Structures are given as structure tokens and as C-alpha cells.
Coordinates of C-alpha atoms in Angstrom, one line a residue:
M98 CA -12.5 -69.3 -4.6
S99 CA -9.2 -68.3 -3.1
G100 CA -7.1 -65.4 -2.6
L101 CA -4.0 -63.2 -0.3
L102 CA -5.7 -60.2 1.2
F103 CA -2.5 -56.8 -0.3
S104 CA -2.4 -54.2 2.7
S105 CA -1.4 -50.5 1.4
N106 CA 1.9 -51.2 0.3
G107 CA 1.4 -54.7 -1.1
T108 CA 1.7 -57.1 1.1
G109 CA -0.2 -60.4 1.2
I110 CA -1.4 -59.8 4.4
G111 CA -4.0 -63.6 4.9
K112 CA -5.6 -65.4 2.9
I113 CA -9.4 -65.4 2.5
K114 CA -12.3 -66.8 1.3
E115 CA -14.2 -65.7 -1.6
E116 CA -18.0 -66.6 -2.0
P117 CA -17.7 -67.9 -6.0
V118 CA -19.3 -65.7 -8.5
V119 CA -22.3 -66.2 -11.6
T120 CA -20.9 -63.8 -14.7
L121 CA -23.9 -63.8 -16.9
S122 CA -22.8 -62.9 -20.3
V123 CA -25.1 -59.5 -21.9
E124 CA -27.2 -61.0 -23.7
A125 CA -28.9 -63.6 -20.7
M126 CA -29.0 -60.0 -18.6
F127 CA -31.5 -58.6 -21.0
T128 CA -32.9 -61.5 -21.5
Q129 CA -33.7 -60.8 -18.3
I130 CA -35.1 -58.2 -18.3
L131 CA -37.5 -58.9 -21.0
E132 CA -39.1 -61.0 -19.5
A133 CA -39.7 -58.9 -16.1
V134 CA -41.1 -56.5 -18.7
H135 CA -43.1 -59.7 -20.1
K136 CA -44.0 -60.3 -16.3
Q137 CA -45.3 -56.5 -15.9
S138 CA -47.1 -56.1 -19.3
G139 CA -49.2 -58.6 -18.4
E140 CA -49.7 -58.2 -14.8
L141 CA -50.8 -54.6 -16.5
A142 CA -53.2 -55.5 -19.0
E143 CA -55.3 -57.5 -16.4
L144 CA -55.4 -54.8 -13.7
R145 CA -56.7 -52.4 -17.2
Q146 CA -59.2 -55.5 -18.2
E147 CA -60.5 -55.6 -14.6
Y148 CA -61.2 -51.6 -15.0
H149 CA -62.4 -51.8 -18.0
E150 CA -65.1 -55.1 -16.8
L151 CA -65.9 -52.5 -14.0
K152 CA -67.0 -49.3 -15.5
L153 CA -69.0 -50.8 -18.0
A154 CA -70.3 -52.5 -14.4
N155 CA -70.9 -49.7 -13.0
A156 CA -72.2 -47.9 -15.8
A157 CA -74.6 -50.6 -16.7
L158 CA -76.1 -50.2 -12.2
E159 CA -76.5 -46.8 -12.9
R160 CA -78.8 -47.2 -15.9
Q161 CA -80.2 -49.3 -14.4
L162 CA -80.8 -47.6 -10.8
R163 CA -81.3 -43.9 -12.9
D164 CA -84.8 -46.1 -15.3
Q165 CA -86.2 -47.8 -12.3
L166 CA -85.9 -44.3 -10.3
Q167 CA -87.2 -43.3 -13.6
G168 CA -90.2 -45.8 -14.1
P169 CA -91.0 -47.7 -16.3
S170 CA -89.3 -47.0 -20.7
V171 CA -91.1 -48.7 -23.4
G172 CA -89.7 -49.5 -26.4
T173 CA -89.7 -49.3 -30.0
P174 CA -91.1 -53.4 -30.9
G175 CA -87.8 -54.6 -33.1
G176 CA -85.7 -51.6 -33.5
Y177 CA -82.3 -51.8 -32.7
F178 CA -82.4 -52.4 -29.0
S179 CA -84.9 -55.2 -29.6
H180 CA -81.0 -57.5 -31.0
F181 CA -79.3 -57.4 -27.2
G182 CA -83.0 -60.4 -26.1
A183 CA -86.3 -60.3 -25.6
N184 CA -85.1 -60.1 -21.2
T185 CA -83.4 -56.9 -21.9
R186 CA -83.7 -54.5 -20.3
P187 CA -85.4 -51.8 -23.2
P188 CA -83.0 -48.4 -22.6
S189 CA -85.2 -44.3 -21.1
P190 CA -86.3 -42.2 -23.7
S191 CA -83.9 -39.9 -23.3
R192 CA -81.4 -43.4 -24.6
Q193 CA -83.7 -44.2 -27.7
F194 CA -81.9 -44.5 -31.3
G195 CA -85.0 -42.4 -32.7
R196 CA -86.1 -42.5 -36.7
S197 CA -83.9 -39.4 -38.0
P198 CA -86.0 -36.7 -40.3
S199 CA -85.7 -37.3 -44.6
Y200 CA -82.3 -36.1 -45.2
F201 CA -83.9 -33.3 -47.4
A202 CA -86.2 -32.6 -44.6
P203 CA -85.7 -28.9 -43.5
T204 CA -83.7 -29.1 -40.5
A205 CA -85.4 -28.4 -36.5
P206 CA -83.5 -27.0 -34.0
P207 CA -80.7 -29.0 -32.4
A208 CA -81.4 -29.5 -28.5
L209 CA -79.4 -26.7 -27.9
W210 CA -82.3 -24.8 -29.1
V211 CA -83.5 -22.4 -25.7
P212 CA -86.6 -22.7 -26.3
S213 CA -89.1 -19.1 -25.1
P214 CA -88.8 -18.8 -21.1
N215 CA -92.2 -18.9 -19.4
G216 CA -94.7 -16.2 -19.7
V217 CA -92.4 -12.8 -19.2
G218 CA -88.9 -12.5 -19.0
E219 CA -86.6 -11.8 -16.1
K220 CA -87.5 -8.7 -14.1
F221 CA -85.4 -5.5 -14.1
D222 CA -83.7 -4.7 -11.2
P223 CA -83.9 -1.1 -10.8
G224 CA -81.2 -1.3 -8.2
H225 CA -78.6 -1.1 -10.2
R226 CA -75.5 0.5 -11.3
E227 CA -76.7 1.9 -13.5
V228 CA -74.8 4.4 -16.0
E229 CA -76.5 7.7 -17.6
G230 CA -77.3 8.6 -20.6
F231 CA -76.0 4.9 -21.9
W232 CA -76.9 2.6 -24.8
V233 CA -76.2 -1.0 -25.4
V234 CA -76.6 -2.0 -28.9
V235 CA -75.8 -6.2 -29.5
P236 CA -75.1 -6.4 -33.2
A237 CA -77.2 -9.8 -34.1
G238 CA -75.3 -11.2 -37.2
G239 CA -73.8 -13.8 -39.1
V240 CA -74.7 -17.8 -39.3
G241 CA -71.3 -19.0 -36.8
S242 CA -70.5 -21.4 -40.2
R243 CA -67.9 -22.7 -38.7
L244 CA -69.9 -23.9 -35.6
W245 CA -71.8 -26.1 -38.4
P246 CA -74.3 -28.8 -38.1
L247 CA -75.2 -27.2 -35.3
S248 CA -75.4 -24.1 -36.6
R249 CA -76.9 -23.5 -39.1
E250 CA -79.4 -20.0 -41.3
A251 CA -82.4 -21.2 -39.2
H252 CA -81.5 -21.2 -35.7
P253 CA -77.0 -19.4 -35.9
K254 CA -75.4 -19.2 -32.8
F255 CA -76.4 -17.2 -30.7
L256 CA -79.6 -18.9 -29.3
L257 CA -77.7 -22.2 -28.8
D258 CA -76.8 -22.2 -25.6
L259 CA -72.7 -24.1 -26.5
T260 CA -71.9 -23.2 -22.6
Q261 CA -75.1 -25.6 -21.3
S262 CA -75.6 -23.3 -18.7
G263 CA -79.9 -23.5 -19.2
R264 CA -79.1 -20.0 -21.4
S265 CA -78.2 -19.4 -24.8
L266 CA -75.5 -16.7 -25.9
I267 CA -77.2 -14.0 -26.6
Q268 CA -79.2 -14.4 -23.2
A269 CA -75.8 -14.1 -21.8
T270 CA -75.3 -10.8 -23.1
W271 CA -78.5 -9.8 -22.6
D272 CA -77.7 -11.1 -18.9
R273 CA -74.6 -9.6 -18.5
L274 CA -75.2 -5.8 -19.3
L275 CA -78.5 -5.3 -17.5
P276 CA -76.2 -4.0 -14.6
I277 CA -75.8 -1.5 -16.2
C278 CA -77.7 -0.1 -19.0
S279 CA -82.0 -0.3 -18.0
P280 CA -84.3 -3.4 -20.8
S281 CA -85.9 1.0 -22.1
R282 CA -81.9 1.5 -24.2
L283 CA -81.0 -2.0 -25.3
M284 CA -81.2 -2.3 -28.2
I285 CA -80.8 -5.7 -30.5
V286 CA -79.3 -5.6 -34.8
T287 CA -79.9 -8.6 -36.1
G288 CA -82.0 -10.6 -40.2
R289 CA -85.7 -10.6 -40.4
A290 CA -84.8 -14.4 -40.5
H291 CA -83.7 -14.5 -36.4
A292 CA -86.2 -11.7 -35.2
S293 CA -88.4 -14.3 -34.0
G294 CA -86.7 -15.9 -32.6
V295 CA -84.8 -13.6 -30.9
S296 CA -88.1 -11.8 -29.7
S297 CA -88.9 -15.1 -28.0
Q298 CA -85.4 -15.6 -26.3
L299 CA -85.5 -11.8 -25.5
P300 CA -89.1 -11.2 -24.2
D301 CA -88.1 -7.5 -22.1
L302 CA -86.4 -6.3 -24.8
V303 CA -89.4 -3.4 -26.2
P304 CA -90.1 -4.2 -29.6
H305 CA -89.1 -0.6 -31.3
N306 CA -85.8 -1.6 -30.4
L307 CA -85.0 -4.2 -32.1
L308 CA -83.9 -3.3 -35.6
C309 CA -84.1 -6.0 -38.8
E310 CA -81.9 -5.9 -41.5
P311 CA -83.2 -5.9 -44.8
S312 CA -79.9 -8.9 -45.7
P313 CA -75.6 -9.1 -44.0
K314 CA -74.4 -6.5 -45.2
D315 CA -71.6 -7.2 -42.0
S316 CA -70.6 -4.9 -38.8
A317 CA -70.9 -1.3 -39.6
A318 CA -74.1 -0.6 -41.6
A319 CA -75.9 -3.1 -38.8
I320 CA -73.9 -0.1 -36.3
G321 CA -73.6 2.0 -37.6
L322 CA -77.6 1.6 -38.7
S323 CA -78.2 1.2 -35.0
A324 CA -76.2 4.7 -34.4
Y325 CA -78.1 6.6 -36.9
V326 CA -81.6 6.3 -35.2
L327 CA -80.0 6.8 -32.0
A328 CA -78.6 9.5 -32.4
R329 CA -82.4 10.3 -34.0
R330 CA -83.9 8.9 -30.7
D331 CA -81.4 10.5 -27.8
P332 CA -78.6 13.2 -29.8
T333 CA -77.0 12.6 -26.1
A334 CA -76.3 9.0 -26.5
V335 CA -72.8 7.2 -25.6
M336 CA -73.4 3.8 -27.0
G337 CA -71.5 0.8 -26.6
S338 CA -71.8 -3.1 -29.1
F339 CA -71.5 -6.3 -28.1
A340 CA -72.1 -9.6 -30.3
A341 CA -74.2 -11.3 -28.7
D342 CA -71.9 -14.3 -29.8
H343 CA -69.1 -14.0 -27.2
M344 CA -68.2 -15.5 -24.0
I345 CA -67.3 -13.3 -20.6
S346 CA -65.8 -15.2 -17.7
G347 CA -64.9 -12.4 -15.0
D348 CA -68.1 -10.5 -15.4
E349 CA -67.3 -7.2 -12.6
A350 CA -63.9 -6.5 -14.6
F351 CA -66.1 -6.7 -17.8
L352 CA -68.2 -4.3 -16.3
S353 CA -65.9 -1.9 -14.7
A354 CA -63.7 -2.0 -18.1
V355 CA -67.2 -0.7 -20.0
T356 CA -68.4 2.0 -17.6
E357 CA -64.5 4.1 -18.3
A358 CA -65.2 2.7 -22.2
V359 CA -68.4 4.6 -21.6
A360 CA -66.2 8.0 -19.1
V361 CA -63.6 8.3 -22.0
A362 CA -66.1 8.4 -24.7
R363 CA -67.6 11.3 -23.5
H364 CA -64.2 13.1 -23.9
D365 CA -64.7 12.7 -27.7
Y366 CA -62.8 9.5 -28.4
L367 CA -64.1 6.3 -30.3
V368 CA -62.6 3.5 -27.3
T369 CA -61.8 0.0 -27.7
I370 CA -62.0 -2.7 -25.5
G371 CA -58.2 -4.3 -25.3
I372 CA -58.6 -8.3 -24.3
A373 CA -55.9 -9.8 -22.6
P374 CA -53.6 -12.6 -24.2
S375 CA -53.4 -15.5 -22.6
H376 CA -51.9 -17.2 -25.6
P377 CA -49.8 -16.2 -29.2
A378 CA -53.7 -16.4 -31.1
T379 CA -53.8 -16.5 -34.2
G380 CA -56.9 -16.2 -35.7
F381 CA -57.8 -12.4 -33.8
G382 CA -57.2 -8.9 -35.0
Y383 CA -54.5 -6.6 -32.2
I384 CA -54.6 -3.6 -30.8
R385 CA -50.8 -2.2 -30.3
L386 CA -51.0 0.4 -27.4
G387 CA -49.9 4.1 -27.2
E388 CA -49.4 7.1 -24.6
S389 CA -51.7 7.0 -21.6
L390 CA -54.8 9.5 -21.9
E391 CA -54.4 10.4 -17.9
L392 CA -57.6 10.9 -17.5
K393 CA -59.3 10.8 -13.4
E394 CA -62.3 8.3 -14.5
A395 CA -60.3 6.6 -16.6
P396 CA -56.9 5.4 -15.3
N397 CA -56.8 2.7 -17.5
A398 CA -57.8 4.2 -20.9
R399 CA -54.4 4.6 -23.5
R400 CA -55.0 6.3 -27.2
V401 CA -54.7 3.6 -30.1
S402 CA -51.3 3.7 -31.8
Q403 CA -52.6 0.8 -33.9
F404 CA -54.7 -1.9 -35.5
K405 CA -53.7 -5.2 -36.8
E406 CA -54.9 -7.6 -38.8
K407 CA -54.8 -11.1 -38.6
P408 CA -51.0 -12.5 -37.8
D409 CA -49.0 -15.6 -38.2
A410 CA -47.9 -17.5 -35.1
R411 CA -44.0 -16.0 -35.1
T412 CA -45.8 -12.9 -35.5
A413 CA -48.3 -13.0 -32.6
S414 CA -46.1 -14.7 -30.3
Q415 CA -43.8 -11.3 -30.4
Y416 CA -46.3 -9.1 -29.5
L417 CA -46.7 -11.0 -26.6
S418 CA -43.5 -11.4 -25.7
T419 CA -43.7 -6.7 -25.2
G420 CA -46.8 -6.7 -23.7
N421 CA -47.6 -3.8 -25.7
Y422 CA -50.6 -6.0 -27.7
R423 CA -54.3 -6.5 -26.4
W424 CA -56.6 -8.8 -28.6
N425 CA -59.3 -6.1 -30.5
G426 CA -62.8 -8.3 -29.5
G427 CA -64.8 -5.9 -31.6
M428 CA -65.6 -4.3 -28.5
F429 CA -66.9 0.2 -29.5
V430 CA -68.0 2.7 -27.0
A431 CA -68.6 6.8 -28.2
K432 CA -71.2 8.9 -29.0
A433 CA -74.0 8.0 -31.5
Q434 CA -73.9 11.6 -33.3
M435 CA -69.6 10.9 -33.4
L436 CA -70.4 7.9 -34.5
V437 CA -72.6 8.8 -37.2
E438 CA -69.5 11.5 -37.9
L439 CA -67.4 9.5 -38.0
L440 CA -68.7 7.0 -40.8
K441 CA -69.3 10.5 -42.8
E442 CA -66.3 11.4 -43.0
N443 CA -65.0 7.9 -43.1
S444 CA -67.2 5.9 -45.3
P445 CA -69.7 8.8 -47.1
E446 CA -71.2 6.0 -49.3
L447 CA -72.4 4.1 -46.3
H448 CA -73.1 7.3 -43.8
A449 CA -75.4 8.3 -47.0
G450 CA -78.2 5.3 -47.3
L451 CA -78.1 5.0 -43.4
E452 CA -78.9 8.6 -43.2
K453 CA -81.8 8.1 -45.8
I454 CA -83.2 5.0 -43.4
A455 CA -82.7 7.1 -40.6
E456 CA -85.1 10.1 -41.7
V457 CA -87.5 7.2 -42.1
W458 CA -87.4 4.9 -39.7
E459 CA -90.1 5.4 -36.2
D460 CA -92.9 5.2 -39.9
E461 CA -92.7 1.6 -40.4
K462 CA -94.0 1.8 -44.5
E463 CA -92.2 4.4 -45.4
R464 CA -88.6 1.9 -43.4
E465 CA -89.9 -0.4 -46.0
R466 CA -90.1 1.3 -48.7
V467 CA -86.8 2.8 -48.4
L468 CA -85.4 0.0 -47.1
A469 CA -85.6 -2.0 -50.2
E470 CA -84.4 0.9 -52.4
V471 CA -81.3 2.0 -50.3
W472 CA -79.7 -1.8 -48.7
P473 CA -78.6 -3.3 -51.8
S474 CA -76.7 -0.1 -51.9
L475 CA -74.4 -0.4 -49.4
P476 CA -70.9 -1.8 -48.8
K477 CA -70.3 -5.2 -47.9
I478 CA -67.6 -3.8 -45.1
A479 CA -66.6 -3.8 -41.2
I480 CA -66.8 -1.1 -38.3
D481 CA -62.7 -1.6 -37.6
N482 CA -62.0 -1.4 -41.2
A483 CA -64.7 1.8 -42.1
V484 CA -64.6 3.8 -39.1
A485 CA -61.9 2.4 -36.7
E486 CA -58.4 1.8 -38.6
P487 CA -59.2 5.6 -40.0
A488 CA -60.0 7.1 -37.0
S489 CA -57.0 5.8 -35.0
V490 CA -55.2 7.2 -37.5
A491 CA -55.9 10.7 -37.0
G492 CA -55.9 10.0 -33.5
K493 CA -59.8 9.8 -32.8
V494 CA -59.6 6.2 -31.5
A495 CA -58.5 5.2 -27.9
V496 CA -58.3 2.1 -26.0
V497 CA -59.2 0.9 -21.5
P498 CA -56.8 -2.4 -21.3
A499 CA -59.0 -5.3 -19.9
T500 CA -58.2 -8.6 -18.1
F501 CA -61.9 -9.9 -18.2
G502 CA -61.4 -13.9 -20.1
W503 CA -63.2 -13.1 -23.9
D504 CA -64.1 -16.2 -26.7
D505 CA -65.1 -15.7 -29.3
V506 CA -66.2 -19.9 -30.0
G507 CA -65.1 -18.9 -33.4
D508 CA -65.1 -22.9 -34.0
F509 CA -64.7 -26.0 -32.3
G510 CA -61.1 -25.9 -31.3
S511 CA -62.6 -23.3 -29.1
L512 CA -65.8 -24.0 -27.8
S513 CA -63.8 -27.6 -26.6
D514 CA -61.5 -25.2 -24.3
L515 CA -64.8 -23.7 -22.3
L516 CA -66.3 -27.0 -21.5
P517 CA -65.2 -29.0 -18.3
A518 CA -63.7 -31.7 -18.8
E519 CA -60.8 -34.0 -16.5
R520 CA -56.7 -33.5 -18.1
N521 CA -57.0 -35.3 -21.4
Q522 CA -60.5 -35.8 -21.8
A523 CA -62.3 -35.0 -24.3
R524 CA -65.0 -32.7 -24.1
V525 CA -69.1 -33.6 -24.4
L526 CA -71.6 -30.5 -24.8
G527 CA -75.2 -32.4 -24.7
D528 CA -76.6 -35.4 -23.2
P529 CA -73.1 -37.7 -22.0
S530 CA -74.8 -40.7 -21.5
L531 CA -74.7 -40.5 -25.4
V532 CA -70.5 -41.5 -25.5
L533 CA -68.7 -43.7 -25.0
L534 CA -64.6 -43.4 -25.0
E535 CA -61.9 -45.9 -25.0
Q536 CA -58.6 -44.2 -25.2
V537 CA -59.3 -41.1 -26.0
A538 CA -57.5 -38.1 -25.7
G539 CA -58.6 -34.4 -26.1
G540 CA -61.7 -33.5 -28.8
I541 CA -65.1 -33.2 -29.0
V542 CA -67.9 -34.8 -28.9
V543 CA -71.6 -33.1 -29.7
P544 CA -73.9 -35.7 -29.2
A545 CA -77.1 -33.9 -30.8
A546 CA -78.7 -36.8 -32.4
N547 CA -79.7 -39.2 -29.3
R548 CA -78.0 -41.2 -30.1
L549 CA -74.8 -43.0 -29.0
V550 CA -71.4 -41.9 -30.5
A551 CA -68.6 -45.0 -29.7
C552 CA -65.2 -43.9 -29.6
L553 CA -62.0 -46.1 -29.5
G554 CA -58.4 -44.9 -29.4
V555 CA -58.7 -41.3 -31.4
D556 CA -57.3 -38.5 -30.5
D557 CA -58.4 -34.0 -30.1
L558 CA -61.2 -35.5 -32.7
V559 CA -64.1 -33.2 -33.5
I560 CA -67.1 -35.3 -33.8
V561 CA -71.1 -33.3 -33.9
D562 CA -73.4 -35.5 -34.7
T563 CA -76.4 -34.1 -35.5
P564 CA -80.1 -36.1 -37.3
D565 CA -79.2 -34.7 -40.7
A566 CA -75.9 -34.4 -40.6
L567 CA -72.7 -35.6 -39.5
L568 CA -69.4 -33.9 -38.8
V569 CA -65.6 -35.5 -38.2
T570 CA -63.2 -33.1 -38.2
T571 CA -60.1 -32.8 -35.8
R572 CA -59.3 -29.3 -33.4
A573 CA -56.6 -29.1 -35.9
R574 CA -58.0 -28.3 -38.7
S575 CA -61.9 -27.1 -37.1
Q576 CA -61.2 -23.4 -38.8
E577 CA -62.2 -24.9 -41.8
V578 CA -64.5 -26.3 -42.0
K579 CA -66.2 -22.7 -43.1
R580 CA -65.4 -24.8 -46.8
V581 CA -67.7 -27.9 -46.1
V582 CA -70.5 -25.1 -45.6
K583 CA -69.6 -23.2 -48.2
S584 CA -69.0 -26.5 -50.4
L585 CA -72.6 -28.3 -49.6
S586 CA -74.1 -24.4 -50.4
N587 CA -72.6 -25.0 -54.2
N588 CA -73.5 -28.7 -54.6
G589 CA -77.1 -27.9 -54.4
Y590 CA -76.8 -28.9 -50.3
K591 CA -78.8 -26.3 -49.3
Q592 CA -81.9 -27.6 -47.3
L593 CA -79.2 -28.4 -44.6
L594 CA -77.0 -25.0 -44.2

């Protein structure tokens, strides 16, 4: 094909030779593109298959090496692994599939239960920065039903190692507070069913500092009981209440906030510690910050303007945008005698009952008689509703804004956020060799039944496998596990609670 080359004014200046031009239709172009994409997809599929085979081979080699280092393992004749053939090496004991107990048999403590320490507990360090006149009260109540079937009535979440640190949540709370409070001034309030578990995990706990409730009555009765008993033992005591089952990161920031709260409490305030919110959570209450108290020894202290109940997502986002709100972590610091006066003023029925119990507390025989008579009639109410909210209206409540990380480990969704994992990978609480994941994103797997849990192509699931119960749900609905517990109770499965 030839043509003319024209100048800018349109005048032809000569002939040039052009190469043949092949014109493709739109359909042909798309066909070529699809063929190229198909070819690349095939190559990627081959690469994925090779990667998968290498991964399996590597895992098998790792198991073989581990078994050789641990020595020969004994398999169960006729058991699960006998289906792999006579020449297959039996699995190591940690991988054997044991027989689950009878469905209605009593539930044994899970693998995450922390056994009693050997001998005496950790020695108290006299070089710590003890805060004079400060007592710690740790309410250790509740079952943690949103963590069922891991947490049960017989072994609640505060006695479990949910962070794989080797220490239960209550032991971690004890460790965290020891630098500012000696063991002789650390008090635990728990139910009678959990008293032995608490004592075994905290061998340095002074026996008469373990207060046992006959039955659950919510936080006002538990914290109130310790305040009434403590006010008689030490009328000038300042007490701080810190839950046994919360997770805290940043111990230095935590201890600084508590020390500042004690200084504020000496000015006759009920003090709470406000947690800096990391996201617009709907599962926590909020504290609205008021004006500064302008205390030299507590420069961060503010008056509490208002306590807010758990908000919806939109309201929580509005709270965060103002910068004037903190999470209410349920941590309170006050003079023991002041807490008694606040209960007397705002909850007279609870005050009258606790006063009767405290009068005879040091006499074990009388204590049991009065507890049996008075405790069942005490109102069941949270400390926030009984004391903190009405006292804030009267201007008697202060807050120390804090910067440490905090979580109440309220469900499997929040628990999964506390466990390490690669980005977008599922978290594993327990032995990772018992979990096989293929094309799985997010979620949490708890292989507490000592058997393999395999997941393929499922995202953001919660799978908790225990010897007598299996829970499968999603992270988005993990707050609703409490409904399953209620259904178990209503349908006669109380052995599994």
C-alpha cells in the first residue's frame, strides 16, 4: 500500500511506502485477551498447587522430625490413624484423638486452665513503689457465658489462660497490681464455688482477704461487701476495685493512672479511670469528661460530667469525634468509708444488709448465719447504677483519663483481636498443630478437644471445639453466645453450663 506525504499546507511532497495494516474486530481482540487471561490463570493454578504440595510436604517433614526428637509414639490399635495403613508412623501423643467423655459427664477443666503453682507463689518484692494506705479489691465473679463452651460455671474465664502467657487472667491482674500494693492488702471477692480455684492460683493471697459470696448479686454487693469489711479493718483505707477478667497492656501507664486516682480519692471523690477509646465500641459504657479538678498531685483528673449507657454505632462515633468521652472500664477508687456513705445515701436497702454482714464478718460462725439470713434479700444491682451515677449528679465523681490498652475479653470476637496472627489469618487459641486452615480469612479457632480442626474456604468464623461441646458461629454474632447458654439451661443441658 502506498500513499502521499503532505506538507502542513496540504501540498503533496512525495510518495512513501506503508506496511500492511491488519485490522482486528472487537470480538477478535476480546478473544485474544481472554486467551491470555486463561493462560495466566492456568499458570497461577499450577503455582498454587505446587505451593500447596510443598506446604504439606514441609508440614509432614516437620512432624516427622519432631516425632524423632521426642522419641517413638504409641498409637491406639484400631484407632483413627489405623486407617492410614500399617506403615504409617503413629502420631505423637499430643496429636492423638482421645475418646471424648460421656455427653452428660461432668465437664473437666479445659487445657487453658492454669494449674496450681508449685510450692509457694511468687515472692513479694520489697523494692516496689507501694502506695501508702492503698488496698486493692478484685471482684472475681461471673462465668463469662459469651465465652462458652470454653468458660463454664466450674471454670470461669478469670481462671483460664486466654492469652497463652502461662498465667490466668486473675493471676495477670494480681501480677499487675503488686508493684503498688503488697499481698497483705490485696483482697479477692468471689463465689464459694470458685474459692478453691482462686486460692490455688494465688498462693500468696492472705486467707482472711478472700471474701466469698453465697450467690451472685452483681458488682454493687461484691464491691460493697469488701468496702464495709475494709472500713472496719482500716477506717482510713483507700480502696481500688479492678475486675479479675480484664486484659490490660501498658502496665506503667496503668500504674500511673491508679496512683493518680488514689491521690484524687483522698480529696473525697469517687474516682473512675477512663479508657481512651480505640474504636466506636457499642459494647461498653462511656464517661463524658467535665472540667479539670486542677489538683497538683493529679494534673489529669477531671470531673465526671455524665455516665452514658452502651450506645449504638452512630452515637459511639459521635462520642469519639468530640474527644470528650472515655470508655467506662468499671475501675473505681475511693476511700472505703466514703463508699459506705455513698451506698447508705443512694442504696439504703443494700447498705442495711451489708452493714449487718460486716458487723459479724470476723466471727466465722456468726458470719455464716447472717449471710444465710441477709444475703438472699440484697438487691441485685451494678455499682455504676447504685453509686457512681447518682454520685456524679452530685458532683462527687472524678475521672483520670488513661492511655493504656484495655479489653474486657467479653466475647470470642474481642478475644481474637488479642491473639497474634498474620494479617487476615485466623487466630488460634491452643495448639496450632491441631488446626489446618485452607483459604480461610479472619476468625478464631480453639482446638480444646485435642483433635484436628480443619477449615476450608470459610471466613471470620468462631470455632470452639471442647471434648463435650462444639460451638460454631461468626465473629459478628459472638456477642450472642449468651443466648446459647440460656437455651442450654432451658432445655435441660445444665451439665454443659
